[in-house]
Amino acid sequence: MAALSMVIVAAIIGGFEDIGWEVLSSMRKAEFGQSILSGLVIALLAILIDRLTIGFAKAAETGSTRAMRWMTPSRLALSLAIALALAV
């Protein structure tokens, strides 16, 4: 699952001048340190996505509403607004 998450993250961010482009351009220029750092960011994002999806799946299996309590509409809207503000 982590490998799939890494592929998804790399595919999503690979089209513009962002972390995916940074990995590609630094590898082409043989900047080993910069390419490792950029690749590490992609790997950490994939791990984060993997852990979140595992947590949601386990909460859904057990029927636990305690784990999903934080997902109120207002908190989700706030999280989305923060993510959009950071993206811009």
mmCIF file of C-alpha atoms in Angstrom:
data_model
loop_
_atom_site.group_PDB
_atom_site.id
_atom_site.type_symbol
_atom_site.label_atom_id
_atom_site.label_comp_id
_atom_site.label_asym_id
_atom_site.label_seq_id
_atom_site.Cartn_x
_atom_site.Cartn_y
_atom_site.Cartn_z
ATOM 1 C CA MET A 1 0.000 0.000 0.000
ATOM 2 C CA ALA A 2 2.847 2.391 0.742
ATOM 3 C CA ALA A 3 4.308 1.836 -2.718
ATOM 4 C CA LEU A 4 0.956 2.606 -4.306
ATOM 5 C CA SER A 5 0.673 5.768 -2.217
ATOM 6 C CA MET A 6 4.138 6.840 -3.322
ATOM 7 C CA VAL A 7 3.231 6.339 -6.974
ATOM 8 C CA ILE A 8 0.022 8.330 -6.505
ATOM 9 C CA VAL A 9 1.835 11.195 -4.786
ATOM 10 C CA ALA A 10 4.552 11.273 -7.441
ATOM 11 C CA ALA A 11 1.990 11.206 -10.250
ATOM 12 C CA ILE A 12 -0.112 13.976 -8.750
ATOM 13 C CA ILE A 13 2.763 16.349 -8.112
ATOM 14 C CA GLY A 14 4.877 15.475 -11.115
ATOM 15 C CA GLY A 15 3.217 17.728 -13.657
ATOM 16 C CA PHE A 16 4.317 21.141 -12.460
ATOM 17 C CA GLU A 17 7.363 22.779 -10.936
ATOM 18 C CA ASP A 18 7.006 21.223 -7.511
ATOM 19 C CA ILE A 19 8.530 18.361 -5.548
ATOM 20 C CA GLY A 20 8.161 15.821 -8.371
ATOM 21 C CA TRP A 21 9.839 18.170 -10.824
ATOM 22 C CA GLU A 22 12.509 18.920 -8.214
ATOM 23 C CA VAL A 23 13.403 15.226 -7.980
ATOM 24 C CA LEU A 24 13.597 14.871 -11.743
ATOM 25 C CA SER A 25 15.646 18.011 -12.370
ATOM 26 C CA SER A 26 18.065 17.355 -9.506
ATOM 27 C CA MET A 27 18.615 13.800 -10.727
ATOM 28 C CA ARG A 28 19.329 15.104 -14.231
ATOM 29 C CA LYS A 29 21.866 17.581 -12.841
ATOM 30 C CA ALA A 30 23.421 14.835 -10.659
ATOM 31 C CA GLU A 31 22.662 16.755 -7.472
ATOM 32 C CA PHE A 32 22.555 13.694 -5.251
ATOM 33 C CA GLY A 33 21.722 15.401 -1.953
ATOM 34 C CA GLN A 34 18.865 17.472 -3.335
ATOM 35 C CA SER A 35 17.332 14.504 -5.150
ATOM 36 C CA ILE A 36 17.515 12.355 -1.995
ATOM 37 C CA LEU A 37 15.851 15.111 0.034
ATOM 38 C CA SER A 38 13.065 15.572 -2.502
ATOM 39 C CA GLY A 39 12.559 11.817 -2.772
ATOM 40 C CA LEU A 40 12.379 11.592 1.008
ATOM 41 C CA VAL A 41 9.570 14.162 1.038
ATOM 42 C CA ILE A 42 7.613 12.041 -1.449
ATOM 43 C CA ALA A 43 8.229 8.913 0.641
ATOM 44 C CA LEU A 44 7.075 10.653 3.839
ATOM 45 C CA LEU A 45 3.897 11.844 2.140
ATOM 46 C CA ALA A 46 3.243 8.281 0.969
ATOM 47 C CA ILE A 47 3.779 6.926 4.485
ATOM 48 C CA LEU A 48 1.390 9.532 5.866
ATOM 49 C CA ILE A 49 -1.292 8.607 3.330
ATOM 50 C CA ASP A 50 -0.763 4.907 4.081
ATOM 51 C CA ARG A 51 -1.085 5.330 7.852
ATOM 52 C CA LEU A 52 -4.185 7.498 7.524
ATOM 53 C CA THR A 53 -5.955 5.028 5.254
ATOM 54 C CA ILE A 54 -5.063 2.115 7.554
ATOM 55 C CA GLY A 55 -6.456 4.043 10.525
ATOM 56 C CA PHE A 56 -9.694 4.841 8.710
ATOM 57 C CA ALA A 57 -10.064 1.205 7.616
ATOM 58 C CA LYS A 58 -9.548 -0.106 11.149
ATOM 59 C CA ALA A 59 -12.041 2.389 12.553
ATOM 60 C CA ALA A 60 -14.604 1.351 9.945
ATOM 61 C CA GLU A 61 -14.041 -2.370 10.676
ATOM 62 C CA THR A 62 -14.610 -2.010 14.398
ATOM 63 C CA GLY A 63 -17.469 0.418 13.983
ATOM 64 C CA SER A 64 -15.700 2.787 16.308
ATOM 65 C CA THR A 65 -17.135 6.259 16.224
ATOM 66 C CA ARG A 66 -14.602 7.428 18.781
ATOM 67 C CA ALA A 67 -11.801 7.374 16.222
ATOM 68 C CA MET A 68 -13.904 9.286 13.699
ATOM 69 C CA ARG A 69 -15.290 11.840 16.173
ATOM 70 C CA TRP A 70 -12.931 14.578 15.016
ATOM 71 C CA MET A 71 -14.384 14.442 11.499
ATOM 72 C CA THR A 72 -17.151 16.966 11.998
ATOM 73 C CA PRO A 73 -18.123 19.055 8.971
ATOM 74 C CA SER A 74 -16.731 22.237 10.500
ATOM 75 C CA ARG A 75 -13.358 20.633 11.258
ATOM 76 C CA LEU A 76 -13.154 19.144 7.790
ATOM 77 C CA ALA A 77 -13.932 22.541 6.258
ATOM 78 C CA LEU A 78 -11.296 24.179 8.453
ATOM 79 C CA SER A 79 -8.729 21.529 7.485
ATOM 80 C CA LEU A 80 -9.506 22.022 3.811
ATOM 81 C CA ALA A 81 -9.200 25.802 4.144
ATOM 82 C CA ILE A 82 -5.819 25.472 5.873
ATOM 83 C CA ALA A 83 -4.572 23.043 3.225
ATOM 84 C CA LEU A 84 -5.661 25.383 0.435
ATOM 85 C CA ALA A 85 -4.046 28.369 2.147
ATOM 86 C CA LEU A 86 -0.776 26.484 2.496
ATOM 87 C CA ALA A 87 -0.928 25.329 -1.120
ATOM 88 C CA VAL A 88 -1.183 28.892 -2.405
#
